[in-house]
Amino acid sequence: MSDPRTTRRPGSQAGSTTVRRTLRTAVRRIVRFAVSLAVLLVASFAMIHLIPGDPVRASLGPAAPIELVEARTAALGLDRPLPEQFVTYVGHVLTGDFGTSFLTGEPVGDVIAARLPNTLTLALLATAVALIVAVPLGMWAAVRTENGRNRGTDLAFGTVTGTAVAVPEFLYSIALVAALAVGLGWFPPAGKAGPLTYVLPVAALAAGPIAMIARITRVETLRELGTDYVRLARAKRLPPARLHLRHVLPNTLTATLTVGGLLLTSLIAGSVLVEYVFAWPGLGLKIVESITQKDYPVAQAVILVYGAIVLIVNLVVDLVLGALDPTSEIKEVSA
């Protein structure tokens, strides 16, 4: 007869197994994040060395005195061996020292600190608008077209959202400026000088994600509407609003929020051209200016920050998805 003090319940064994699996998966994703961050560091360091010719001479111009070029090269440490340069670069990055701008002499960290909040605000607002508009739109389309009903709505929804997904952000930006700023004069065409200046850049960034998330929400909602528990609820004459909002919606949000998190990273990257069109004082506009003006330390640091943000958001999305949907961890472990 077994000792009851040493007998484990099946439920507790399953719970501990799930916790261990979750921890292993989280550790695996954090290690993958660390490796990706190391690759990003190497790529950003190599950027300035892959520029044809002398980057210092290119930034100062062909007429710059040789003494000035040599002094700037020594100040940047570009005359040292590559391994030593890399170790120094990593040490500076880890302490938040990104060097100084070739053009203004301003610390690059100060430039990023001043402009990064503007870019993040734009991307977060666009993500919020996309989710608020797309989730109800996708659920409405699913309810309207369930079981092959309203083929006209199905065709119109698929055509409009498919086209909207294919249009890049900068084309939305140009169209919105031409129609609503220049044509009708409803909004300022550029700059950041009040609440109205947010409308057009946020709309340009959110238009494509609205279409993408709406399509995914529709597919997930149609899948949920075909499940047994929905049929049982309808047989019990549960009010449609309560059924859709309290039961169907929560089960469709896992995939929708996952895509929303991934779209946040694409919106941060896609904000480069949108900021350029709207003269928005964010990192996107700054990276375009730094590349065209050959201000390489600024371009190098901004690219590194963009990449790090994308990696961090992807890591957070992975961890949140693992918490919301443990089956994703099981699939990853068994893969």
mmCIF file of N, CA, C and O in Angstrom, residues 159-203:
data_model
loop_
_atom_site.group_PDB
_atom_site.id
_atom_site.type_symbol
_atom_site.label_atom_id
_atom_site.label_comp_id
_atom_site.label_asym_id
_atom_site.label_seq_id
_atom_site.Cartn_x
_atom_site.Cartn_y
_atom_site.Cartn_z
ATOM 1 N N THR A 159 -12.697 42.220 -51.138
ATOM 2 C CA THR A 159 -12.061 43.078 -52.140
ATOM 3 C C THR A 159 -11.446 44.320 -51.501
ATOM 4 O O THR A 159 -10.288 44.671 -51.760
ATOM 5 N N VAL A 160 -12.233 44.977 -50.646
ATOM 6 C CA VAL A 160 -11.756 46.223 -50.033
ATOM 7 C C VAL A 160 -10.569 45.958 -49.100
ATOM 8 O O VAL A 160 -9.539 46.647 -49.169
ATOM 9 N N THR A 161 -10.693 44.961 -48.226
ATOM 10 C CA THR A 161 -9.606 44.704 -47.280
ATOM 11 C C THR A 161 -8.375 44.147 -47.986
ATOM 12 O O THR A 161 -7.248 44.486 -47.622
ATOM 13 N N GLY A 162 -8.581 43.320 -49.018
ATOM 14 C CA GLY A 162 -7.429 42.805 -49.757
ATOM 15 C C GLY A 162 -6.663 43.916 -50.459
ATOM 16 O O GLY A 162 -5.425 43.924 -50.481
ATOM 17 N N THR A 163 -7.387 44.854 -51.022
ATOM 18 C CA THR A 163 -6.730 45.995 -51.672
ATOM 19 C C THR A 163 -6.042 46.882 -50.646
ATOM 20 O O THR A 163 -4.915 47.351 -50.863
ATOM 21 N N ALA A 164 -6.710 47.107 -49.515
ATOM 22 C CA ALA A 164 -6.144 47.986 -48.488
ATOM 23 C C ALA A 164 -4.849 47.422 -47.913
ATOM 24 O O ALA A 164 -3.920 48.177 -47.605
ATOM 25 N N VAL A 165 -4.774 46.113 -47.778
ATOM 26 C CA VAL A 165 -3.556 45.497 -47.249
ATOM 27 C C VAL A 165 -2.384 45.700 -48.210
ATOM 28 O O VAL A 165 -1.232 45.871 -47.784
ATOM 29 N N ALA A 166 -2.661 45.699 -49.511
ATOM 30 C CA ALA A 166 -1.596 45.767 -50.510
ATOM 31 C C ALA A 166 -1.023 47.168 -50.696
ATOM 32 O O ALA A 166 0.055 47.312 -51.278
ATOM 33 N N VAL A 167 -1.721 48.194 -50.238
ATOM 34 C CA VAL A 167 -1.259 49.573 -50.448
ATOM 35 C C VAL A 167 -0.239 49.936 -49.366
ATOM 36 O O VAL A 167 -0.521 49.783 -48.176
ATOM 37 N N PRO A 168 0.951 50.423 -49.732
ATOM 38 C CA PRO A 168 1.947 50.791 -48.721
ATOM 39 C C PRO A 168 1.577 52.075 -47.993
ATOM 40 O O PRO A 168 0.791 52.892 -48.481
ATOM 41 N N GLU A 169 2.194 52.255 -46.821
ATOM 42 C CA GLU A 169 1.840 53.383 -45.959
ATOM 43 C C GLU A 169 2.116 54.732 -46.611
ATOM 44 O O GLU A 169 1.355 55.684 -46.430
ATOM 45 N N PHE A 170 3.213 54.843 -47.374
ATOM 46 C CA PHE A 170 3.546 56.154 -47.923
ATOM 47 C C PHE A 170 2.538 56.593 -48.979
ATOM 48 O O PHE A 170 2.306 57.794 -49.156
ATOM 49 N N LEU A 171 1.888 55.640 -49.671
ATOM 50 C CA LEU A 171 0.845 56.010 -50.626
ATOM 51 C C LEU A 171 -0.393 56.515 -49.888
ATOM 52 O O LEU A 171 -1.045 57.472 -50.332
ATOM 53 N N TYR A 172 -0.739 55.868 -48.773
ATOM 54 C CA TYR A 172 -1.814 56.407 -47.939
ATOM 55 C C TYR A 172 -1.469 57.828 -47.485
ATOM 56 O O TYR A 172 -2.334 58.717 -47.478
ATOM 57 N N SER A 173 -0.217 58.032 -47.106
ATOM 58 C CA SER A 173 0.195 59.355 -46.631
ATOM 59 C C SER A 173 0.006 60.409 -47.710
ATOM 60 O O SER A 173 -0.573 61.479 -47.460
ATOM 61 N N ILE A 174 0.477 60.128 -48.904
ATOM 62 C CA ILE A 174 0.366 61.093 -49.997
ATOM 63 C C ILE A 174 -1.095 61.357 -50.338
ATOM 64 O O ILE A 174 -1.511 62.504 -50.548
ATOM 65 N N ALA A 175 -1.909 60.285 -50.381
ATOM 66 C CA ALA A 175 -3.325 60.450 -50.722
ATOM 67 C C ALA A 175 -4.054 61.274 -49.661
ATOM 68 O O ALA A 175 -4.876 62.144 -49.992
ATOM 69 N N LEU A 176 -3.764 61.023 -48.389
ATOM 70 C CA LEU A 176 -4.427 61.768 -47.320
ATOM 71 C C LEU A 176 -4.023 63.237 -47.326
ATOM 72 O O LEU A 176 -4.870 64.129 -47.105
ATOM 73 N N VAL A 177 -2.752 63.507 -47.580
ATOM 74 C CA VAL A 177 -2.308 64.904 -47.652
ATOM 75 C C VAL A 177 -2.984 65.616 -48.820
ATOM 76 O O VAL A 177 -3.493 66.739 -48.684
ATOM 77 N N ALA A 178 -3.017 64.942 -49.981
ATOM 78 C CA ALA A 178 -3.618 65.568 -51.156
ATOM 79 C C ALA A 178 -5.109 65.814 -50.977
ATOM 80 O O ALA A 178 -5.633 66.873 -51.363
ATOM 81 N N ALA A 179 -5.824 64.849 -50.382
ATOM 82 C CA ALA A 179 -7.289 64.953 -50.291
ATOM 83 C C ALA A 179 -7.740 65.789 -49.106
ATOM 84 O O ALA A 179 -8.558 66.706 -49.257
ATOM 85 N N LEU A 180 -7.221 65.496 -47.909
ATOM 86 C CA LEU A 180 -7.770 66.099 -46.701
ATOM 87 C C LEU A 180 -7.007 67.324 -46.214
ATOM 88 O O LEU A 180 -7.572 68.157 -45.502
ATOM 89 N N ALA A 181 -5.736 67.434 -46.575
ATOM 90 C CA ALA A 181 -4.956 68.593 -46.128
ATOM 91 C C ALA A 181 -4.903 69.682 -47.196
ATOM 92 O O ALA A 181 -5.317 70.811 -46.961
ATOM 93 N N VAL A 182 -4.436 69.310 -48.387
ATOM 94 C CA VAL A 182 -4.324 70.304 -49.462
ATOM 95 C C VAL A 182 -5.677 70.571 -50.108
ATOM 96 O O VAL A 182 -6.066 71.730 -50.322
ATOM 97 N N GLY A 183 -6.439 69.493 -50.414
ATOM 98 C CA GLY A 183 -7.701 69.662 -51.112
ATOM 99 C C GLY A 183 -8.780 70.301 -50.275
ATOM 100 O O GLY A 183 -9.350 71.339 -50.632
ATOM 101 N N LEU A 184 -9.076 69.723 -49.114
ATOM 102 C CA LEU A 184 -10.172 70.207 -48.274
ATOM 103 C C LEU A 184 -9.708 71.119 -47.139
ATOM 104 O O LEU A 184 -10.518 71.846 -46.556
ATOM 105 N N GLY A 185 -8.447 71.060 -46.802
ATOM 106 C CA GLY A 185 -7.930 71.924 -45.746
ATOM 107 C C GLY A 185 -8.410 71.581 -44.358
ATOM 108 O O GLY A 185 -8.431 72.443 -43.466
ATOM 109 N N TRP A 186 -8.811 70.341 -44.131
ATOM 110 C CA TRP A 186 -9.337 69.935 -42.826
ATOM 111 C C TRP A 186 -8.241 69.735 -41.786
ATOM 112 O O TRP A 186 -8.482 69.918 -40.589
ATOM 113 N N PHE A 187 -7.068 69.305 -42.230
ATOM 114 C CA PHE A 187 -5.994 68.973 -41.304
ATOM 115 C C PHE A 187 -4.693 69.622 -41.761
ATOM 116 O O PHE A 187 -4.512 69.881 -42.959
ATOM 117 N N PRO A 188 -3.763 69.867 -40.832
ATOM 118 C CA PRO A 188 -2.445 70.376 -41.215
ATOM 119 C C PRO A 188 -1.716 69.345 -42.078
ATOM 120 O O PRO A 188 -1.793 68.140 -41.810
ATOM 121 N N PRO A 189 -1.001 69.778 -43.110
ATOM 122 C CA PRO A 189 -0.341 68.813 -43.995
ATOM 123 C C PRO A 189 0.929 68.205 -43.412
ATOM 124 O O PRO A 189 1.371 67.143 -43.864
ATOM 125 N N ALA A 190 1.550 68.848 -42.424
ATOM 126 C CA ALA A 190 2.828 68.350 -41.906
ATOM 127 C C ALA A 190 3.090 68.956 -40.536
ATOM 128 O O ALA A 190 2.410 69.890 -40.100
ATOM 129 N N GLY A 191 4.102 68.390 -39.876
ATOM 130 C CA GLY A 191 4.526 68.906 -38.585
ATOM 131 C C GLY A 191 3.775 68.297 -37.422
ATOM 132 O O GLY A 191 2.880 67.467 -37.588
ATOM 133 N N LYS A 192 4.166 68.726 -36.216
ATOM 134 C CA LYS A 192 3.547 68.259 -34.961
ATOM 135 C C LYS A 192 3.274 69.484 -34.105
ATOM 136 O O LYS A 192 4.164 70.001 -33.432
ATOM 137 N N ALA A 193 2.024 69.958 -34.184
ATOM 138 C CA ALA A 193 1.689 71.199 -33.494
ATOM 139 C C ALA A 193 0.281 71.160 -32.927
ATOM 140 O O ALA A 193 -0.438 72.152 -32.989
ATOM 141 N N GLY A 194 -0.133 70.042 -32.384
ATOM 142 C CA GLY A 194 -1.460 69.961 -31.806
ATOM 143 C C GLY A 194 -2.143 68.654 -32.135
ATOM 144 O O GLY A 194 -1.643 67.849 -32.939
ATOM 145 N N PRO A 195 -3.298 68.388 -31.535
ATOM 146 C CA PRO A 195 -3.991 67.105 -31.743
ATOM 147 C C PRO A 195 -4.326 66.816 -33.197
ATOM 148 O O PRO A 195 -4.270 65.663 -33.628
ATOM 149 N N LEU A 196 -4.694 67.830 -33.978
ATOM 150 C CA LEU A 196 -5.085 67.588 -35.367
ATOM 151 C C LEU A 196 -3.921 67.073 -36.215
ATOM 152 O O LEU A 196 -4.151 66.381 -37.215
ATOM 153 N N THR A 197 -2.710 67.390 -35.840
ATOM 154 C CA THR A 197 -1.563 66.922 -36.629
ATOM 155 C C THR A 197 -1.324 65.427 -36.481
ATOM 156 O O THR A 197 -0.556 64.846 -37.251
ATOM 157 N N TYR A 198 -1.970 64.787 -35.482
ATOM 158 C CA TYR A 198 -1.835 63.339 -35.327
ATOM 159 C C TYR A 198 -2.744 62.571 -36.283
ATOM 160 O O TYR A 198 -2.472 61.402 -36.586
ATOM 161 N N VAL A 199 -3.809 63.191 -36.738
ATOM 162 C CA VAL A 199 -4.864 62.450 -37.420
ATOM 163 C C VAL A 199 -4.365 61.791 -38.700
ATOM 164 O O VAL A 199 -4.543 60.572 -38.908
ATOM 165 N N LEU A 200 -3.765 62.566 -39.594
ATOM 166 C CA LEU A 200 -3.372 62.006 -40.886
ATOM 167 C C LEU A 200 -2.252 60.965 -40.771
ATOM 168 O O LEU A 200 -2.355 59.897 -41.385
ATOM 169 N N PRO A 201 -1.156 61.220 -40.039
ATOM 170 C CA PRO A 201 -0.137 60.159 -39.927
ATOM 171 C C PRO A 201 -0.644 58.887 -39.258
ATOM 172 O O PRO A 201 -0.286 57.787 -39.669
ATOM 173 N N VAL A 202 -1.492 59.032 -38.229
ATOM 174 C CA VAL A 202 -2.053 57.838 -37.588
ATOM 175 C C VAL A 202 -2.954 57.089 -38.554
ATOM 176 O O VAL A 202 -2.909 55.849 -38.642
ATOM 177 N N ALA A 203 -3.770 57.813 -39.321
ATOM 178 C CA ALA A 203 -4.645 57.160 -40.301
ATOM 179 C C ALA A 203 -3.828 56.453 -41.372
ATOM 180 O O ALA A 203 -4.167 55.337 -41.798
#
